[in-house]
Short mmCIF file of C-alpha atoms in Angstrom, two decimals:
data_model
loop_
_atom_site.label_atom_id
_atom_site.label_comp_id
_atom_site.label_asym_id
_atom_site.label_seq_id
_atom_site.Cartn_x
_atom_site.Cartn_y
_atom_site.Cartn_z
CA MET A 91 -21.62 14.96 37.40
CA THR A 92 -18.47 16.15 34.52
CA PRO A 93 -15.13 13.77 35.83
CA LEU A 94 -11.88 15.75 36.94
CA ILE A 95 -9.41 15.42 33.72
CA PHE A 96 -5.97 15.69 34.11
CA VAL A 97 -4.71 19.54 33.97
CA ILE A 98 -1.39 20.78 33.41
CA LEU A 99 0.49 23.99 33.00
CA VAL A 100 2.96 24.66 30.22
CA GLY A 101 4.90 28.13 29.80
CA ILE A 102 3.90 30.05 27.10
CA GLN A 103 6.01 32.77 25.31
CA GLY A 104 3.91 35.96 24.20
CA SER A 105 3.24 39.50 24.86
CA THR A 106 1.10 40.51 27.74
CA ALA A 107 -0.09 43.78 25.38
CA VAL A 108 -3.43 44.13 24.77
CA THR A 109 -4.95 45.73 20.67
CA HIS A 110 -8.32 47.58 22.43
CA SER A 111 -11.10 48.64 20.36
CA LEU A 112 -14.66 50.83 21.18
CA LYS A 113 -17.26 50.03 18.96
CA TYR A 114 -21.27 50.74 18.17
CA PHE A 115 -23.53 49.01 16.78
CA TYR A 116 -26.67 50.56 15.09
CA THR A 117 -29.53 49.08 14.49
CA ALA A 118 -33.55 49.62 13.10
CA SER A 119 -35.61 47.29 11.90
CA SER A 120 -38.97 46.68 10.26
CA GLY A 121 -41.57 43.39 10.87
CA ILE A 122 -40.24 42.05 14.41
CA GLU A 123 -43.16 42.41 17.29
CA ASN A 124 -41.90 42.29 20.10
CA PHE A 125 -38.21 44.38 19.67
CA PRO A 126 -37.48 48.24 19.91
CA SER A 127 -37.34 49.17 15.85
CA TYR A 128 -34.01 50.92 16.67
CA VAL A 129 -31.05 49.82 19.31
CA SER A 130 -27.77 50.91 19.58
CA VAL A 131 -24.76 49.26 21.70
CA GLY A 132 -21.07 50.45 22.92
CA LEU A 133 -18.30 48.01 23.36
CA VAL A 134 -14.81 48.44 24.66
CA ASP A 135 -12.97 44.88 24.15
CA ASP A 136 -16.00 43.65 23.79
CA VAL A 137 -17.66 44.48 27.13
CA GLN A 138 -21.04 46.42 26.79
CA ILE A 139 -20.38 49.81 27.72
CA SER A 140 -23.59 51.88 26.48
CA TYR A 141 -27.36 50.69 25.67
CA CYS A 142 -30.52 52.77 24.35
CA ASP A 143 -33.34 51.35 22.32
CA SER A 144 -35.92 53.42 20.98
CA ARG A 145 -38.96 52.24 23.79
CA THR A 146 -36.76 54.01 26.55
CA ASN A 147 -35.32 56.95 24.10
CA GLU A 148 -32.65 56.51 26.95
CA ASN A 149 -28.98 56.30 26.47
CA ILE A 150 -27.99 54.13 29.81
CA PRO A 151 -24.58 52.72 31.36
CA LYS A 152 -23.93 49.22 31.30
CA GLN A 153 -20.95 48.91 33.26
CA ASP A 154 -20.62 50.96 36.98
CA TRP A 155 -17.27 51.92 35.70
CA MET A 156 -18.51 53.88 32.95
CA ASP A 157 -21.32 55.41 34.94
CA GLU A 158 -17.99 57.81 36.60
CA LEU A 159 -17.64 59.24 33.49
CA SER A 160 -20.28 61.87 35.31
CA SER A 161 -17.77 63.32 38.15
CA GLU A 162 -15.57 63.60 35.10
CA HIS A 163 -18.35 64.38 32.13
CA PRO A 164 -21.81 65.91 33.79
CA ASN A 165 -23.45 65.53 30.95
CA TYR A 166 -21.98 63.09 29.17
CA TRP A 167 -24.90 60.80 29.36
CA LYS A 168 -27.79 63.55 28.17
CA GLU A 169 -25.44 64.27 25.47
CA GLU A 170 -25.60 60.61 24.40
CA THR A 171 -29.20 60.54 25.27
CA LEU A 172 -30.01 63.07 22.38
CA THR A 173 -26.98 61.39 20.04
CA CYS A 174 -29.40 58.08 20.38
CA ARG A 175 -32.59 60.10 19.90
CA VAL A 176 -31.29 61.21 16.92
CA LYS A 177 -29.70 58.55 15.61
CA GLN A 178 -32.63 57.18 15.83
CA ARG A 179 -34.42 59.12 13.87
CA THR A 180 -31.62 59.21 11.05
CA PHE A 181 -30.93 54.86 11.04
CA LYS A 182 -35.69 55.33 10.71
CA TYR A 183 -35.64 56.90 7.16
CA ASN A 184 -33.02 55.42 5.75
CA LEU A 185 -34.17 51.80 6.88
CA GLU A 186 -36.72 53.33 4.12
CA ILE A 187 -34.48 54.41 1.45
CA ALA A 188 -33.41 50.89 2.13
CA LYS A 189 -36.40 49.01 1.35
CA GLN A 190 -36.71 50.87 -1.59
CA ARG A 191 -34.15 50.24 -3.09
CA PHE A 192 -34.50 46.76 -2.70
CA ASN A 193 -37.96 47.01 -4.63
CA LYS A 194 -38.80 44.81 -0.63
CA THR A 195 -40.93 47.02 1.75
CA GLY A 196 -42.86 43.66 3.33
CA GLY A 197 -41.48 41.60 6.19
CA VAL A 198 -38.79 41.76 8.62
CA HIS A 199 -36.12 44.12 7.17
CA VAL A 200 -32.59 45.26 8.89
CA PHE A 201 -30.56 48.71 8.82
CA GLN A 202 -27.29 48.38 10.66
CA GLN A 203 -24.03 50.46 11.19
CA MET A 204 -20.90 49.01 12.68
CA TYR A 205 -17.78 51.14 12.93
CA GLY A 206 -15.18 52.47 15.58
CA CYS A 207 -10.99 51.73 16.24
CA GLU A 208 -9.06 49.52 17.70
CA TRP A 209 -5.82 50.72 19.26
CA ASP A 210 -2.85 48.77 20.14
CA ASP A 211 -0.88 50.07 23.69
CA GLU A 212 2.33 48.81 22.82
CA THR A 213 2.39 49.63 18.88
CA GLY A 214 0.25 53.04 19.33
CA GLU A 215 -1.39 51.17 16.01
CA VAL A 216 -4.19 52.19 15.40
CA LYS A 217 -7.74 50.66 12.74
CA GLY A 218 -10.90 52.68 12.38
CA TYR A 219 -13.18 51.19 10.38
CA ASP A 220 -17.44 51.86 9.25
CA GLN A 221 -19.76 49.72 7.67
CA PHE A 222 -23.39 49.84 7.33
CA GLY A 223 -25.21 46.39 6.30
CA TYR A 224 -28.94 45.29 5.13
CA ASP A 225 -30.84 42.13 6.02
CA GLY A 226 -27.94 40.29 6.78
CA GLU A 227 -25.42 41.33 4.53
CA ASP A 228 -22.31 43.93 3.81
CA LEU A 229 -24.42 46.71 1.77
CA ILE A 230 -21.34 49.88 2.17
CA MET A 231 -18.34 50.17 3.76
CA LEU A 232 -15.13 52.49 3.94
CA ASP A 233 -11.81 51.24 2.87
CA PRO A 234 -9.44 53.07 5.34
CA GLN A 235 -6.27 53.06 3.76
CA THR A 236 -8.28 54.93 0.50
CA GLN A 237 -10.25 56.57 2.09
CA VAL A 238 -13.32 55.29 -0.39
CA TRP A 239 -16.30 53.64 -0.44
CA ILE A 240 -16.40 50.52 -1.88
CA ALA A 241 -20.04 49.05 -2.19
CA PRO A 242 -20.93 45.09 -2.75
CA LYS A 243 -24.46 46.07 -3.76
CA PRO A 244 -25.57 47.54 -6.68
CA GLU A 245 -28.38 49.33 -5.07
CA ALA A 246 -26.07 51.10 -2.49
CA VAL A 247 -23.42 51.61 -5.52
CA ILE A 248 -25.97 55.08 -5.75
CA THR A 249 -24.68 56.08 -2.45
CA LYS A 250 -21.16 55.26 -2.94
CA HIS A 251 -20.75 58.23 -5.20
CA LYS A 252 -22.62 60.51 -3.30
CA TRP A 253 -19.99 60.04 0.15
CA ASP A 254 -17.03 59.68 -1.99
CA ASN A 255 -17.77 63.14 -3.44
CA ASN A 256 -18.06 64.79 -0.26
CA ARG A 257 -14.79 64.94 1.31
CA TYR A 258 -15.31 67.21 4.19
CA ASP A 259 -17.28 63.93 5.45
CA LEU A 260 -14.63 62.27 4.64
CA GLU A 261 -11.44 63.77 6.15
CA ASP A 262 -14.17 64.53 9.39
CA GLU A 263 -14.77 61.08 9.31
CA LYS A 264 -11.04 59.81 9.12
CA PHE A 265 -10.34 62.47 11.89
CA TYR A 266 -12.89 61.05 13.87
CA LEU A 267 -11.48 57.36 13.29
CA THR A 268 -7.69 57.69 13.69
CA GLN A 269 -8.23 60.48 16.63
CA THR A 270 -11.70 61.37 18.25
CA CYS A 271 -12.48 56.98 18.53
CA VAL A 272 -8.72 56.14 20.52
CA GLU A 273 -8.90 59.23 22.53
CA TRP A 274 -11.92 58.18 23.94
CA LEU A 275 -11.29 54.42 24.10
CA LYS A 276 -8.34 55.58 26.02
CA LYS A 277 -10.08 57.03 28.20
CA TYR A 278 -12.93 53.81 28.58
CA VAL A 279 -9.93 51.82 29.35
CA ASN A 280 -8.19 53.75 31.28
CA TYR A 281 -11.51 53.68 33.56
CA GLY A 282 -12.29 50.02 33.55
CA ARG A 283 -9.17 49.00 33.54
CA SER A 284 -9.57 46.92 36.62
CA SER A 285 -12.14 44.77 34.67
CA LEU A 286 -11.27 45.32 31.54
CA MET A 287 -7.62 43.86 32.25
CA LYS A 288 -8.49 41.17 34.59
CA THR A 289 -7.71 37.54 33.60
CA VAL A 290 -9.91 34.28 34.23
CA ARG A 291 -8.70 30.76 33.69
CA PRO A 292 -11.44 28.80 31.79
CA SER A 293 -12.79 25.63 33.44
CA VAL A 294 -12.08 22.87 30.33
CA SER A 295 -13.96 19.37 29.45
CA PHE A 296 -14.73 16.55 26.80
CA LEU A 297 -18.34 16.31 25.18
CA GLN A 298 -18.73 13.53 22.75
CA ARG A 299 -22.40 13.62 21.83
CA PHE A 300 -22.33 9.96 19.90
CA PRO A 301 -19.33 6.89 20.13
CA SER A 302 -18.87 8.22 15.88
CA SER A 303 -18.59 11.96 16.72
CA PRO A 304 -15.82 14.07 17.11
CA VAL A 305 -14.18 14.73 20.58
CA SER A 306 -15.25 18.67 21.72
CA CYS A 307 -12.15 20.40 23.85
CA PHE A 308 -14.73 22.74 25.15
CA ALA A 309 -13.10 25.77 27.77
CA THR A 310 -15.82 27.79 29.36
CA GLY A 311 -15.62 30.76 31.87
CA PHE A 312 -12.97 32.92 30.49
CA TYR A 313 -12.30 36.30 30.38
CA PRO A 314 -11.37 38.44 28.14
CA ASN A 315 -12.46 37.07 25.07
CA ARG A 316 -9.00 37.30 23.39
CA ALA A 317 -7.88 33.27 23.42
CA GLU A 318 -6.84 30.52 20.94
CA MET A 319 -7.09 26.54 21.23
CA PHE A 320 -5.49 24.18 19.49
CA TRP A 321 -4.54 20.08 19.79
CA ARG A 322 -1.52 18.58 19.65
CA LYS A 323 -0.56 15.04 19.06
CA ASP A 324 2.72 13.27 20.74
CA GLY A 325 3.91 17.17 21.73
CA GLU A 326 3.64 18.60 17.41
CA GLU A 327 0.44 20.90 17.00
CA ILE A 328 -2.15 19.45 14.42
CA HIS A 329 -4.34 20.34 12.33
CA ASP A 330 -6.01 17.59 9.92
CA ASP A 331 -9.04 16.24 11.22
CA VAL A 332 -9.62 19.62 13.29
CA GLU A 333 -12.22 22.31 13.34
CA LYS A 334 -11.80 24.79 15.80
CA GLY A 335 -15.26 26.91 17.13
CA GLU A 336 -15.69 30.71 17.29
CA ILE A 337 -15.84 32.33 20.59
CA LEU A 338 -19.29 32.88 22.59
CA PRO A 339 -20.38 35.29 25.85
CA ASN A 340 -21.74 33.56 28.49
CA ASN A 341 -24.24 35.42 30.39
CA ASP A 342 -22.06 36.43 33.41
CA GLY A 343 -19.98 38.22 31.18
CA THR A 344 -17.25 35.69 29.88
CA PHE A 345 -16.99 33.12 27.48
CA GLN A 346 -16.31 30.00 25.95
CA MET A 347 -15.16 28.00 22.85
CA SER A 348 -14.74 24.54 21.22
CA ILE A 349 -12.32 23.34 19.39
CA TYR A 350 -13.30 20.13 17.51
CA LEU A 351 -11.10 16.59 16.79
CA ASP A 352 -11.97 13.71 14.85
CA LEU A 353 -10.69 10.04 16.41
CA SER A 354 -12.70 8.01 13.85
CA SER A 355 -9.78 6.27 12.75
CA VAL A 356 -7.41 6.54 15.71
CA PRO A 357 -7.23 3.34 17.82
CA PRO A 358 -8.97 3.91 21.37
CA GLU A 359 -5.15 2.96 23.21
CA ASP A 360 -3.47 6.17 20.45
CA TRP A 361 -6.05 8.41 22.40
CA THR A 362 -3.53 9.81 24.95
CA ARG A 363 -1.52 10.71 22.57
CA TYR A 364 -3.76 13.97 22.27
CA GLU A 365 -3.99 17.03 24.46
CA CYS A 366 -6.00 19.75 24.05
CA VAL A 367 -4.08 23.12 24.50
CA PHE A 368 -5.77 26.43 25.61
CA GLN A 369 -4.17 29.99 25.87
CA LEU A 370 -5.47 32.62 27.09
CA SER A 371 -4.17 37.14 25.96
CA GLY A 372 -2.74 37.79 28.85
CA VAL A 373 -1.51 35.16 31.16
CA ARG A 374 2.96 33.20 29.82
CA GLU A 375 0.54 29.67 31.16
CA GLY A 376 -1.65 27.89 29.12
CA LEU A 377 -3.69 25.12 29.85
CA VAL A 378 -3.23 21.67 28.24
CA THR A 379 -5.34 18.83 28.91
CA ARG A 380 -4.24 15.41 28.31
CA LEU A 381 -6.79 13.22 26.31
CA GLU A 382 -7.74 10.07 28.58
CA LYS A 383 -11.36 8.25 26.61
CA ASN A 384 -12.62 7.57 30.43
CA LYS A 385 -12.96 12.02 31.21
CA ILE A 386 -15.10 12.82 28.05
CA ASN A 387 -18.71 13.91 28.99
CA THR A 388 -20.46 11.21 26.70
CA ASN A 389 -24.38 12.80 28.42
CA GLU A 390 -26.49 13.51 24.91
CA ALA A 391 -28.30 16.15 27.60
CA ALA A 392 -25.74 17.92 28.02
CA VAL A 393 -24.17 17.36 25.07
CA ASN A 394 -27.77 19.20 23.07
CA PHE A 395 -27.44 21.64 25.54
CA HIS A 396 -24.78 22.71 25.36
CA LEU A 397 -25.44 22.89 21.06
CA TYR A 398 -28.64 24.36 21.93
CA LYS A 399 -27.08 27.39 23.85
CA LYS A 400 -24.86 28.19 21.12
CA CYS A 401 -27.25 28.30 18.39
CA LEU A 402 -29.47 30.25 20.55
CA TYR A 403 -26.10 32.78 20.37
CA HIS A 404 -26.91 33.22 16.39
CA LEU A 405 -30.22 33.92 16.39
CA GLN A 406 -30.99 35.62 19.13
CA ILE A 407 -31.18 40.00 18.93
CA LYS A 408 -29.79 40.94 22.44
CA GLN A 409 -31.42 43.78 23.86
CA ASN A 410 -29.08 44.32 26.82
#
């Protein structure tokens, strides 16, 4: 059983303004057994809203509030399904072109696109992005400021020149990323407001794999995924001997994150001078957890399971 940890609340000055996002991920792949050759996923504020793949050939809602769109747009999901089928053919073709450009046709290959927009609901600032990747590396991306395509790979230069010279498509893309995309994002946020704008505080615990290992401050079960964590010593934020982990999703739609502190040179009697602070976007009060040596979970099996879940997230290709 994980011991109780002394947690206090502190007032955190901050704005409740939120930057909302609409993202689409398209993936065509070859050589991967028991996995669809094409997958498309839509997300609002990093919450999955739609899913389609080459097995079902149907775009489906992943949130109940997304299904409500049918009342305002009766043909919405039919149109989304048609889009999925058209993009599937396009992406499979692009995957084959990429294989030829890189002169590698055998084995596992993946061609991806991520595009979408962000909107600050306080300032009204809008950002759009569109980028492609091949086999896990950047292939070509649009510079939204200059409206010029950037090709990090020589194999994509021919595509860059072709797309740069198509001013009509560039203007069309600019209009979509800065206007159409944002209009839909606002609509989605309005439908899902009660879900997207909720805040859920995490549970916080300390983990240490071995006595010589860094201490991990582990927060899990929070929502949304806009959060910050840091260590303090004697009330002052510290950065030395600190390693911050990334925010990862849980299976229930909430999130987790960790921040590590190396205490190998700190006497045990001084550990109580350290605190872990968690701040959740939209919540003025942060969680401050004081470090006490006897409250650290050193169950190696539990810590290994946490590490296993983290590694699994990075290795798996999520289908729904």
